[in-house]
PDB file of C-alpha atoms and ligand atoms in Angstrom:
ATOM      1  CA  UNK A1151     141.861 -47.807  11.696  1.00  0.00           C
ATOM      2  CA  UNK A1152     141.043 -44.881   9.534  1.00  0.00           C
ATOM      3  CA  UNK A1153     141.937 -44.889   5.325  1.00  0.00           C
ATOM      4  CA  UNK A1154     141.367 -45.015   1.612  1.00  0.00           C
ATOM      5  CA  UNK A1155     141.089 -47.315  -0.877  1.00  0.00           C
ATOM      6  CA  UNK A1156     143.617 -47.639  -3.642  1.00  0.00           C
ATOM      7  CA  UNK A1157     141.146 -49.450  -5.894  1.00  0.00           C
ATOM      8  CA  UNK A1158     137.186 -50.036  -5.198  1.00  0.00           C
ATOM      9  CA  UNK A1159     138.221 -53.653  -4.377  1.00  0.00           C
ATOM     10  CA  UNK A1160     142.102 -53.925  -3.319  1.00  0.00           C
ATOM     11  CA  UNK A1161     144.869 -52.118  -1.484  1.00  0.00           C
ATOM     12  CA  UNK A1162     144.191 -49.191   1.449  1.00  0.00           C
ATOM     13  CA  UNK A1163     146.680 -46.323   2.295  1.00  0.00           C
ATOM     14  CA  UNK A1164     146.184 -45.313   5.821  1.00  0.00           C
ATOM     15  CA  UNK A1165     145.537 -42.251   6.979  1.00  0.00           C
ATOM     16  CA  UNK A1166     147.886 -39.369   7.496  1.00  0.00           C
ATOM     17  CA  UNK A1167     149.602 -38.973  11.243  1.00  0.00           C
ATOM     18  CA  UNK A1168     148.658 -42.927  11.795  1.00  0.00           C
ATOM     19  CA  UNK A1169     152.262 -43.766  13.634  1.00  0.00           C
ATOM     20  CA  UNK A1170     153.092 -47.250  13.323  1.00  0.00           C
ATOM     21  CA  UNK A1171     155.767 -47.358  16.319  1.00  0.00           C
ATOM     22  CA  UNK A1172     152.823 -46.039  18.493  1.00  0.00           C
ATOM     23  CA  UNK A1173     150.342 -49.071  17.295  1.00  0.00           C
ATOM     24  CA  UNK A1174     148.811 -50.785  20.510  1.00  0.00           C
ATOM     25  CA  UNK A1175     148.194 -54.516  20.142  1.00  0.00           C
ATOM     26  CA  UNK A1176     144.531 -54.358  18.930  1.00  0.00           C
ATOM     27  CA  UNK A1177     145.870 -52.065  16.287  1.00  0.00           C
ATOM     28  CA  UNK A1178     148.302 -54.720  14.987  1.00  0.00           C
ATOM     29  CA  UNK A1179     145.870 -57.352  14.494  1.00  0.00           C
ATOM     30  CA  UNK A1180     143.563 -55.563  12.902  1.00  0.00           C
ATOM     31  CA  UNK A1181     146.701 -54.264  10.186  1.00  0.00           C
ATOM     32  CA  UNK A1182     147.115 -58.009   9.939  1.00  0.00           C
ATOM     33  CA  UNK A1183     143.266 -58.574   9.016  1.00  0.00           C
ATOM     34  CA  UNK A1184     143.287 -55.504   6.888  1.00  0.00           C
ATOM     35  CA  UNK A1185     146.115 -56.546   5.005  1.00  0.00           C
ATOM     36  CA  UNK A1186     144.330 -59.913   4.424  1.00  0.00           C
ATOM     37  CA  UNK A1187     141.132 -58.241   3.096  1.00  0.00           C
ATOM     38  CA  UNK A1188     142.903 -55.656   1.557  1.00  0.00           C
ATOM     39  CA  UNK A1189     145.992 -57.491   0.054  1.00  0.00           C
ATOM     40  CA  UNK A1190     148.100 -53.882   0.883  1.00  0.00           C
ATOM     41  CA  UNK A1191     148.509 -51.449   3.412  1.00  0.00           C
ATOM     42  CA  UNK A1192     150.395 -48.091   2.631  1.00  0.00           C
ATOM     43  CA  UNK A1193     151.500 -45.856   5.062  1.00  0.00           C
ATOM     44  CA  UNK A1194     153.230 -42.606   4.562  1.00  0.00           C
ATOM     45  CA  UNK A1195     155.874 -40.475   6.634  1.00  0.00           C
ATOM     46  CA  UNK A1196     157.081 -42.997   9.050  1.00  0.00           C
ATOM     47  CA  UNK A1197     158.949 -42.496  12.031  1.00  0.00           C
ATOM     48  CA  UNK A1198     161.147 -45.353  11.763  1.00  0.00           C
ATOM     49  CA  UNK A1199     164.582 -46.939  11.129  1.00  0.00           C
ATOM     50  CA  UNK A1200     165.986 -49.928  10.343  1.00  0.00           C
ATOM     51  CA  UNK A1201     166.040 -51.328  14.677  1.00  0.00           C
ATOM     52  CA  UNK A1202     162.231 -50.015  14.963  1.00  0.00           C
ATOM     53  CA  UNK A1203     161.353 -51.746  12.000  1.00  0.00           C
ATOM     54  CA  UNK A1204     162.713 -55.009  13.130  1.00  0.00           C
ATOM     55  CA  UNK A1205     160.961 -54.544  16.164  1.00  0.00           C
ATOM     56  CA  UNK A1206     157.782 -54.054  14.698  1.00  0.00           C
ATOM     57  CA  UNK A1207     158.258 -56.843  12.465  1.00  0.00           C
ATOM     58  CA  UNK A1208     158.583 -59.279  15.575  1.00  0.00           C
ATOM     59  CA  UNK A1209     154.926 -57.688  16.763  1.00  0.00           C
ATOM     60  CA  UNK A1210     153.447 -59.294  13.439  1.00  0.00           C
ATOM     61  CA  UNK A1211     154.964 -62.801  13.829  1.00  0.00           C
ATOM     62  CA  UNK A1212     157.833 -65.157  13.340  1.00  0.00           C
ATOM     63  CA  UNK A1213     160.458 -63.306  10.775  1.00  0.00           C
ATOM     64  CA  UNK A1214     162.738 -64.638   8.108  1.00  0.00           C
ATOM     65  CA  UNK A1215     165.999 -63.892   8.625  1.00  0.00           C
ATOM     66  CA  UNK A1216     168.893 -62.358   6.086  1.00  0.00           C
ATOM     67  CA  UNK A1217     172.209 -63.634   7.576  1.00  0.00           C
ATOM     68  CA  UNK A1218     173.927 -62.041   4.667  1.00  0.00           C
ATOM     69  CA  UNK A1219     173.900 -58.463   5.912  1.00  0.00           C
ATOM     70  CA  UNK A1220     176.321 -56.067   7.350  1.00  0.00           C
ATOM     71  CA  UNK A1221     176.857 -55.699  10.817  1.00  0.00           C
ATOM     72  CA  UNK A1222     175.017 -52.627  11.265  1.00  0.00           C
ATOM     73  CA  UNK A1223     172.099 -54.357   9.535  1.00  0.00           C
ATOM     74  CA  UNK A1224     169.826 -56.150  11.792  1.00  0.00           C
ATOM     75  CA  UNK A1225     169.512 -59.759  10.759  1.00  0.00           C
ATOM     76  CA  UNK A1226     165.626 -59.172  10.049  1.00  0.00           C
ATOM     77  CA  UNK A1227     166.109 -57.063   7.708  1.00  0.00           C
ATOM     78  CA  UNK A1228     166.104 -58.267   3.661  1.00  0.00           C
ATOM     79  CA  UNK A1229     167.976 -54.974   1.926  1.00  0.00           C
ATOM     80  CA  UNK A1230     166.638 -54.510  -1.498  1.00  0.00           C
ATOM     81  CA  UNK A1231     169.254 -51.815  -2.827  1.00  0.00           C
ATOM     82  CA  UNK A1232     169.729 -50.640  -6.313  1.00  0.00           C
ATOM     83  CA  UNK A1233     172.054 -48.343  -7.629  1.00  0.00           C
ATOM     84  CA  UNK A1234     174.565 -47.227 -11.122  1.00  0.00           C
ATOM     85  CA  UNK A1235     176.022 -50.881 -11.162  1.00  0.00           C
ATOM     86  CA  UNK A1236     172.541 -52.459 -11.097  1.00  0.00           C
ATOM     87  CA  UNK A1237     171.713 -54.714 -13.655  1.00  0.00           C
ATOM     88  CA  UNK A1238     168.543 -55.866 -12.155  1.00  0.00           C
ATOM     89  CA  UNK A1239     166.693 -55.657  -9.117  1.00  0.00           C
ATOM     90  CA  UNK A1240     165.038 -58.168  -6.434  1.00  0.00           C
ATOM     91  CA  UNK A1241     161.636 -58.809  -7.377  1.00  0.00           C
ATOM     92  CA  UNK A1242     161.437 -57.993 -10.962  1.00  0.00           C
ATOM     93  CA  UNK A1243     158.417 -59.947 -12.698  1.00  0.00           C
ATOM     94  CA  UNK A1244     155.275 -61.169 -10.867  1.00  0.00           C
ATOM     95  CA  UNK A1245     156.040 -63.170  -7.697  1.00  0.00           C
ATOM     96  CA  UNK A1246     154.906 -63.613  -4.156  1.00  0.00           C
ATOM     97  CA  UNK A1247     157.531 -63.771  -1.857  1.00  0.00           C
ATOM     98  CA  UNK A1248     159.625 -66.952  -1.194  1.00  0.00           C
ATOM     99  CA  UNK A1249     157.098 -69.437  -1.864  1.00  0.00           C
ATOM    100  CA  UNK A1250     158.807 -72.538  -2.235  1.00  0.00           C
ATOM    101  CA  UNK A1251     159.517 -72.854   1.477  1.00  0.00           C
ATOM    102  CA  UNK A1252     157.262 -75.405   2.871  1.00  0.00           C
ATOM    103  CA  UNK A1253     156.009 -72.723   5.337  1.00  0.00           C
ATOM    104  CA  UNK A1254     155.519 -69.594   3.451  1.00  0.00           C
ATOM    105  CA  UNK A1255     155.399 -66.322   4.155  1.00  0.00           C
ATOM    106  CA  UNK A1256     152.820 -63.942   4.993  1.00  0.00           C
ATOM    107  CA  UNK A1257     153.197 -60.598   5.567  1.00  0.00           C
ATOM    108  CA  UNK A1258     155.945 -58.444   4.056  1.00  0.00           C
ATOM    109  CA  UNK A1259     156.720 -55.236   5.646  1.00  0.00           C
ATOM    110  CA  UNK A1260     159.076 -52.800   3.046  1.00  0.00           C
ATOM    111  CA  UNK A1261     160.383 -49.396   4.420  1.00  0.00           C
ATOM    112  CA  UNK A1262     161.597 -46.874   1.906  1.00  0.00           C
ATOM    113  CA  UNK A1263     164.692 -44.805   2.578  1.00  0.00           C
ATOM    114  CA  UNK A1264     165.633 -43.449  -0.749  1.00  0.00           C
ATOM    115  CA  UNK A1265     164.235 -43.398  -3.788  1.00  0.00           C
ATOM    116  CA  UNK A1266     164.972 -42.279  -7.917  1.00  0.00           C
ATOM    117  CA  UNK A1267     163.616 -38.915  -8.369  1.00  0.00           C
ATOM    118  CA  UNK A1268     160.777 -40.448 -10.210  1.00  0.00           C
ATOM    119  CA  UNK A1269     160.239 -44.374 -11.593  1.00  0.00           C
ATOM    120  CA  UNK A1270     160.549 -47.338  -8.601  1.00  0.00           C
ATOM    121  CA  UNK A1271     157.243 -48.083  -8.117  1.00  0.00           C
ATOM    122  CA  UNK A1272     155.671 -51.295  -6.731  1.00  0.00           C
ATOM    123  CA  UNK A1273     152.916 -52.949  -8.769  1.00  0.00           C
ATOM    124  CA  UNK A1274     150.505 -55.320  -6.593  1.00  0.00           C
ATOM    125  CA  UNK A1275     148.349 -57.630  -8.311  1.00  0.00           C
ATOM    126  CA  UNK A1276     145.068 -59.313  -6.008  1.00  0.00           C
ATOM    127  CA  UNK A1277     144.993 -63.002  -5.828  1.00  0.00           C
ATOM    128  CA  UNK A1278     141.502 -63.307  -4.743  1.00  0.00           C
ATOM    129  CA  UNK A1279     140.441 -61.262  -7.458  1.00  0.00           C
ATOM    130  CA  UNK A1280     142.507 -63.572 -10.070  1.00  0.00           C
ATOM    131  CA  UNK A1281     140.462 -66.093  -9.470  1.00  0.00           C
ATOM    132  CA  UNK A1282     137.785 -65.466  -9.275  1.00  0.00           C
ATOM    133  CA  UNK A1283     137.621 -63.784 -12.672  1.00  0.00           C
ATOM    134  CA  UNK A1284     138.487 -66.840 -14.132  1.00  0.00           C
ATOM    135  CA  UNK A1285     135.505 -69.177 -15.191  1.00  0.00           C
ATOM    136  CA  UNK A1286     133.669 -71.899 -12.828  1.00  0.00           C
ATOM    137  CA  UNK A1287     135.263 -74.800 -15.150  1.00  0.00           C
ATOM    138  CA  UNK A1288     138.384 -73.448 -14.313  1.00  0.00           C
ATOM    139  CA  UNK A1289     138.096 -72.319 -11.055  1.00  0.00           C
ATOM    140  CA  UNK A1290     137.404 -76.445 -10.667  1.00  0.00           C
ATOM    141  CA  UNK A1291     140.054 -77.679 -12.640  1.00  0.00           C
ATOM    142  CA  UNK A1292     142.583 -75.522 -10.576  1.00  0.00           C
ATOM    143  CA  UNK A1293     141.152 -76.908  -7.033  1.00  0.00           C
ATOM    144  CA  UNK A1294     142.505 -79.678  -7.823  1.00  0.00           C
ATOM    145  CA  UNK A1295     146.139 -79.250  -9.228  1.00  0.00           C
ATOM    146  CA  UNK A1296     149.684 -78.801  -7.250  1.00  0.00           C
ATOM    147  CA  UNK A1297     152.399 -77.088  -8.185  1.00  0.00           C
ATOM    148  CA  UNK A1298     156.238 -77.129  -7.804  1.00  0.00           C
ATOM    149  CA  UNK A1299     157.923 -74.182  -6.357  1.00  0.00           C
ATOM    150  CA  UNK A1300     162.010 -74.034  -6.695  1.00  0.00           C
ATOM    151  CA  UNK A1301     163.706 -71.391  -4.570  1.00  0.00           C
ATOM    152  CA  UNK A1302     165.373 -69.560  -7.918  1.00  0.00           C
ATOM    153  CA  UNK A1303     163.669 -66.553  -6.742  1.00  0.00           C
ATOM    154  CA  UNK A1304     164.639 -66.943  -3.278  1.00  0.00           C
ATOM    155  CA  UNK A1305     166.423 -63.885  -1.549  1.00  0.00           C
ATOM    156  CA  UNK A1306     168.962 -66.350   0.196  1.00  0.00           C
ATOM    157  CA  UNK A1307     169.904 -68.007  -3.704  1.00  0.00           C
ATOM    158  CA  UNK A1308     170.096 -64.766  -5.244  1.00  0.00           C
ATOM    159  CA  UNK A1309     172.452 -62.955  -2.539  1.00  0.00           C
ATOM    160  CA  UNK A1310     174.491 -65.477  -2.791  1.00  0.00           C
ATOM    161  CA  UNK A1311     174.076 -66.959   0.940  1.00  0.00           C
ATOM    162  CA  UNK A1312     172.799 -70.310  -0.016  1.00  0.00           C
ATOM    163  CA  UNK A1313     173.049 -72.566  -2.999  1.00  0.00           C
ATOM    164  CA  UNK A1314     170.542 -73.640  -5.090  1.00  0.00           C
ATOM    165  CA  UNK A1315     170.511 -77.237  -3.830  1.00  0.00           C
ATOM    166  CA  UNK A1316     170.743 -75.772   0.580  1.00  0.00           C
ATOM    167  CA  UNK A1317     167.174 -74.671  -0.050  1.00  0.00           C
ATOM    168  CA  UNK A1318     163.524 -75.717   0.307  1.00  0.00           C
ATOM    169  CA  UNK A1319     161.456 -76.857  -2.967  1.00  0.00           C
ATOM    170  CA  UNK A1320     158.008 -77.714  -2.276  1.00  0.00           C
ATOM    171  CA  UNK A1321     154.692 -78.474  -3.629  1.00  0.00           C
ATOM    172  CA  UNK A1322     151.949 -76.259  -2.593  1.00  0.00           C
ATOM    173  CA  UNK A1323     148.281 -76.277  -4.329  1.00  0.00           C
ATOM    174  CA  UNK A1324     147.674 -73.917  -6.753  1.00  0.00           C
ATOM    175  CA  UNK A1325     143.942 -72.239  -5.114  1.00  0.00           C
ATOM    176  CA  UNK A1326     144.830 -71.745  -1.783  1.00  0.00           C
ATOM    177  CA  UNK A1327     142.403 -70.556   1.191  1.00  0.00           C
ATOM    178  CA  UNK A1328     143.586 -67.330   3.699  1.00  0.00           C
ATOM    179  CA  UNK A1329     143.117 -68.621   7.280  1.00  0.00           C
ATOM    180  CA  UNK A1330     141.754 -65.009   8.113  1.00  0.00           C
ATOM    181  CA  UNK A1331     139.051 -64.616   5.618  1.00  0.00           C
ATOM    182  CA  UNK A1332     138.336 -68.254   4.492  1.00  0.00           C
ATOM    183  CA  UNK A1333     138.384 -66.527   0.712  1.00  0.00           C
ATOM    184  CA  UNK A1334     140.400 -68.773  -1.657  1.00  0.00           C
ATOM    185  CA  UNK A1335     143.333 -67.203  -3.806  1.00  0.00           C
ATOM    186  CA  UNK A1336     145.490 -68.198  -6.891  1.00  0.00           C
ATOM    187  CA  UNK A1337     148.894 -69.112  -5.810  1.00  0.00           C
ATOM    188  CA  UNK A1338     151.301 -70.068  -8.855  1.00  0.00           C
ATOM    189  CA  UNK A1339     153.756 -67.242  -9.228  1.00  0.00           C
ATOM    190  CA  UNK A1340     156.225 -66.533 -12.294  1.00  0.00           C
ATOM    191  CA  UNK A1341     159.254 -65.890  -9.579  1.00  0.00           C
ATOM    192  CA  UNK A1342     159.166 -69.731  -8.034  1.00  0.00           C
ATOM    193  CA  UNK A1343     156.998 -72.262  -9.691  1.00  0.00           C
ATOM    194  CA  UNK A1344     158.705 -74.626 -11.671  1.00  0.00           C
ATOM    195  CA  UNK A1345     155.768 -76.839 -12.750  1.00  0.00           C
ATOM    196  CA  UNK A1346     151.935 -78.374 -12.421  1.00  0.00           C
ATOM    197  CA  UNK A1347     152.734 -81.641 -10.645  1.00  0.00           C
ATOM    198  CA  UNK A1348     149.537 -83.310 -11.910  1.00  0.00           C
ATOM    199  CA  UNK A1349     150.120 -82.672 -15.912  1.00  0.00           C
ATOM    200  CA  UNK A1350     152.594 -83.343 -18.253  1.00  0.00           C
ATOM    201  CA  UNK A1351     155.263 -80.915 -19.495  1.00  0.00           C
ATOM    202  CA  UNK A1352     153.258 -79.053 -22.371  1.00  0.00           C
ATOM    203  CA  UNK A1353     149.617 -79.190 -20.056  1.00  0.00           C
ATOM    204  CA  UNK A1354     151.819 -77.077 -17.355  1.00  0.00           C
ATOM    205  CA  UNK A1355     153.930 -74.484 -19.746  1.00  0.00           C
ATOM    206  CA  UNK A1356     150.655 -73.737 -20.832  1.00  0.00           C
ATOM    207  CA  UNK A1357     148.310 -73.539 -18.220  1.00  0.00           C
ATOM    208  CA  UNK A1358     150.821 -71.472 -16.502  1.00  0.00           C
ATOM    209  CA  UNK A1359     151.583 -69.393 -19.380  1.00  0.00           C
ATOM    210  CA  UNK A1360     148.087 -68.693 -19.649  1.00  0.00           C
ATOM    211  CA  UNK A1361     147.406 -67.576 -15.642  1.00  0.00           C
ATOM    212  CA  UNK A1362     150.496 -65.077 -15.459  1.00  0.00           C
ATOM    213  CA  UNK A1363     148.784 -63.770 -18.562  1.00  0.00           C
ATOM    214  CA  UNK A1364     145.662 -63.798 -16.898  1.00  0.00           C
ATOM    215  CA  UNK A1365     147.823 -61.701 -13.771  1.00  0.00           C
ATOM    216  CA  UNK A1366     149.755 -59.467 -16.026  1.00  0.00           C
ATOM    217  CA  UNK A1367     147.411 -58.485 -18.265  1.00  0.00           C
ATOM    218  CA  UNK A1368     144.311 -58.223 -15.608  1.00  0.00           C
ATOM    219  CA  UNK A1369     145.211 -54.528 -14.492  1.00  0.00           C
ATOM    220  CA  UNK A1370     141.672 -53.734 -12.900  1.00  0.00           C
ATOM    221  CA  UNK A1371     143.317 -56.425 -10.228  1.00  0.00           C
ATOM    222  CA  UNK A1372     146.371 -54.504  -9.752  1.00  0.00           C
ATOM    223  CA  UNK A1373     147.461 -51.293  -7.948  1.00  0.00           C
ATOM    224  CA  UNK A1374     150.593 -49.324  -7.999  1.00  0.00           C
ATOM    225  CA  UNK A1375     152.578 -48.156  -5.251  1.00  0.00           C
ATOM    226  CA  UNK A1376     154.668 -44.584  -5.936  1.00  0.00           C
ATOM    227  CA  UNK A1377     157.110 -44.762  -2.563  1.00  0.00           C
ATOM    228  CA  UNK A1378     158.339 -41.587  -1.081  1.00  0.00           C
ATOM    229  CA  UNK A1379     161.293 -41.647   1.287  1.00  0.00           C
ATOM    230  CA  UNK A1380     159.592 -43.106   4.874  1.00  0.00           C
ATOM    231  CA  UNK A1381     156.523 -45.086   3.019  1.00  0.00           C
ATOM    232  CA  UNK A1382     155.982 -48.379   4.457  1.00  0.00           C
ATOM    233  CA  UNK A1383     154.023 -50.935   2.447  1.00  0.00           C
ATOM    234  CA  UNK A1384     152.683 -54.277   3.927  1.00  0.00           C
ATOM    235  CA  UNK A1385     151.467 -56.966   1.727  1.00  0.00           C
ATOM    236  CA  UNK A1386     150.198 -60.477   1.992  1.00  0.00           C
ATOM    237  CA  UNK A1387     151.861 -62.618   0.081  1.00  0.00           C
ATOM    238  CA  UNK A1388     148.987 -65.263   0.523  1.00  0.00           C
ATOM    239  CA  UNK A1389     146.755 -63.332  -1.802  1.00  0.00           C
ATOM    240  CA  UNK A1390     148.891 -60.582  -3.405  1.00  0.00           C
ATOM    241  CA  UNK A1391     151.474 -60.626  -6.256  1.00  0.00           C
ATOM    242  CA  UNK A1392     153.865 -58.115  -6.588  1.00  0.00           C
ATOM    243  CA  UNK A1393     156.752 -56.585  -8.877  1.00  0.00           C
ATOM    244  CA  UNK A1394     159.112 -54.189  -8.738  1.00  0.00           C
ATOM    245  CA  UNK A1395     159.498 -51.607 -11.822  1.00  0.00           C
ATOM    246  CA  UNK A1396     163.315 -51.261 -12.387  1.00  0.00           C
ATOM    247  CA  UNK A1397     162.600 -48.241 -14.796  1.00  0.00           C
ATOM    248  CA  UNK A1398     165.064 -45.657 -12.624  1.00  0.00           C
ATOM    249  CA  UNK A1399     169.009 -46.822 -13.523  1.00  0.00           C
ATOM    250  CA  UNK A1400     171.571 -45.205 -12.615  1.00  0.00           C
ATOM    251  CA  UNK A1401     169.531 -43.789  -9.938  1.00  0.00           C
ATOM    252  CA  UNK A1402     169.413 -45.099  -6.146  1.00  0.00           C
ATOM    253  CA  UNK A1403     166.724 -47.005  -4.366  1.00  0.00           C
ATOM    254  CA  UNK A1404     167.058 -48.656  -0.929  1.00  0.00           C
ATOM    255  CA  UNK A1405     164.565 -50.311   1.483  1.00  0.00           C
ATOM    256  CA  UNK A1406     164.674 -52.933   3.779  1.00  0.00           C
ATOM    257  CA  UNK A1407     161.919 -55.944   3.909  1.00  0.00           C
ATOM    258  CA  UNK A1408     160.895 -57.873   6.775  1.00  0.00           C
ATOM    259  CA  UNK A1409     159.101 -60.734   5.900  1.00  0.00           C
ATOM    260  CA  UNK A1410     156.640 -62.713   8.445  1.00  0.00           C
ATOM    261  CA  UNK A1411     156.649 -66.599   8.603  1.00  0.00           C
ATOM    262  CA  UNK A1412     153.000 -67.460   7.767  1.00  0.00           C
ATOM    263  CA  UNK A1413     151.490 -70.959   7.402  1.00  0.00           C
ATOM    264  CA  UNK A1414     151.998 -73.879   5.104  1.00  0.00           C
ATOM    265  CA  UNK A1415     149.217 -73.431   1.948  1.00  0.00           C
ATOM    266  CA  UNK A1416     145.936 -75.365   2.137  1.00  0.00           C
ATOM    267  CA  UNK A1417     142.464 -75.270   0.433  1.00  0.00           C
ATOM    268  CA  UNK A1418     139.894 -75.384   2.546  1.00  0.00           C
ATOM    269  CA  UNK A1419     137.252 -76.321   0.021  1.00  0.00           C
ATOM    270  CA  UNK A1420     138.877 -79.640  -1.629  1.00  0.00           C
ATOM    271  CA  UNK A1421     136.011 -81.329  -3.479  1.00  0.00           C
TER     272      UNK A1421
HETATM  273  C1  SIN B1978     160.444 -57.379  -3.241  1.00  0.00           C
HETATM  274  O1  SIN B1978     160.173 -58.233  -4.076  1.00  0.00           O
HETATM  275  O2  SIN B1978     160.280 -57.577  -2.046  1.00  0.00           O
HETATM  276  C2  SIN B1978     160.949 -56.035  -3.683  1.00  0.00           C
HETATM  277  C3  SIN B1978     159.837 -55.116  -3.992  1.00  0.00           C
HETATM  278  C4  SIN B1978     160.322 -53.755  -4.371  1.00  0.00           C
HETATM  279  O3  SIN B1978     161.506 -53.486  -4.318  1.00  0.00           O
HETATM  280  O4  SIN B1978     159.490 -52.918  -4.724  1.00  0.00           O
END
């Protein structure tokens, strides 16, 4: 697979002509290992609409389904749409997607059909990368904490489908390993956890305060997506954080996500 780095360290945008409707097998799992070295994959000017991308989507695993949409939506499909009556936007502020289900996602897959004449873009920030900027005392204290995650966040809640209460909370650890490259990621996101299971009330506001700092403010982790109509970006949300600029009102912006069932969290390292 031929393409260029966004950053020295994290995201890739594959080369020009690269088809993904054409991908043979061997060519999807090594997207999927790219993506989990990589955190993103870009790629421009695809041939593709909303039945070829849930068909694709099935090629990288189990998918989460939307049973909210319209009938000529396929169920697959998660539509993040924005337009004059928009107030906000799904996935605003730092999050990885849906992690308070007990098995959480990993790949997303988001298609582009129209976007603002400028503004829109995606902001990616690496996992890995957080931390392992963060000191060794640290890095220790965090391999052995848990966190809650509460499905606020969750596309199902906030499309009205489900209430709060119908939906998963779980506890997941907070460093968490990716079964494909046996590197170990933060995993506490702004979007879903609710607390640090192992310390009181003030310990958690404030260790979490201080690693979404650490995320937002660490921007020679992060990359920036611009999307163009037909861009497809994948990202795993094992290792990546994302958030979506709503800087564009009254203007239009619609995609559709599929997102990939991955694997309940674990640390492989527990000490
Ligand atoms: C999302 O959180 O999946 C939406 C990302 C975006 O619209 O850029």
């Amino acid at each position: 697979m031929k393409y260029t780095n966004i950053t020295p360290s994290f995201g890739v945008e594959l080369t020009a002509g690269t088809q993904l409707a054409e991908f043979t097998d061997d060519q999807v799992t090594a997207l999927k290992q790219l993506a989990a070295e990589r955190g993103i994959v870009v790629v421009r000017e695809q041939k593709m609409d909303m039945k070829g991308q849930a068909e694709f989507g099935h090629r990288l695993g189990a998918l989460m389904n939307a049973p909210v949409n319209k009938t000529d939506t396929p169920e697959e499909l998660i539509v993040i749409r924005a337009g004059p009556k928009s107030k906000a936007v799904a996935g605003q502020g730092w999050h990885s997607d849906v992690s308070s289900e007990a098995v959480t996602p990993g790949l997303s897959m988001l298609r582009m059909e129209v976007v603002p004449p400028s503004g829109g873009d995606t902001l990616f920030a690496d996992m890995y990368q957080a931390f392992e900027t963060l000191s060794p005392s640290m890095q220790t204290f965090l391999r052995q904490l848990h966190a809650l995650h509460e499905p606020r966040g969750h596309y199902l809640y906030q499309s009205g489908a489900k209430k709060l209460e119908e939906l998963p909370s779980t506890v997941h650890p907070v460093v968490r390993t990716h079964p494909l490259t046996g590197r170990n990621a933060l995993y506490v996101n702004a979007g879903f956890v609710a607390k640090i299971v192992e310390l009181n009330s003030r310990e958690s506001e404030t260790l979490l305060a201080m690693l979404y700092d650490h995320v937002a403010y660490s921007v020679s982790i992060q990359c920036r997506v611009q999307w163009a109509p037909n861009t497809v970006v994948f990202w795993d949300n094992r290792v990546v954080q994302h958030h979506a600029a709503f800087d564009y009102h009254p203007e239009v912006r619609l995609g559709f996500r599929v997102t990939v069932v991955g694997e309940a969290p674990c640390l492989a390292d527990v000490n």
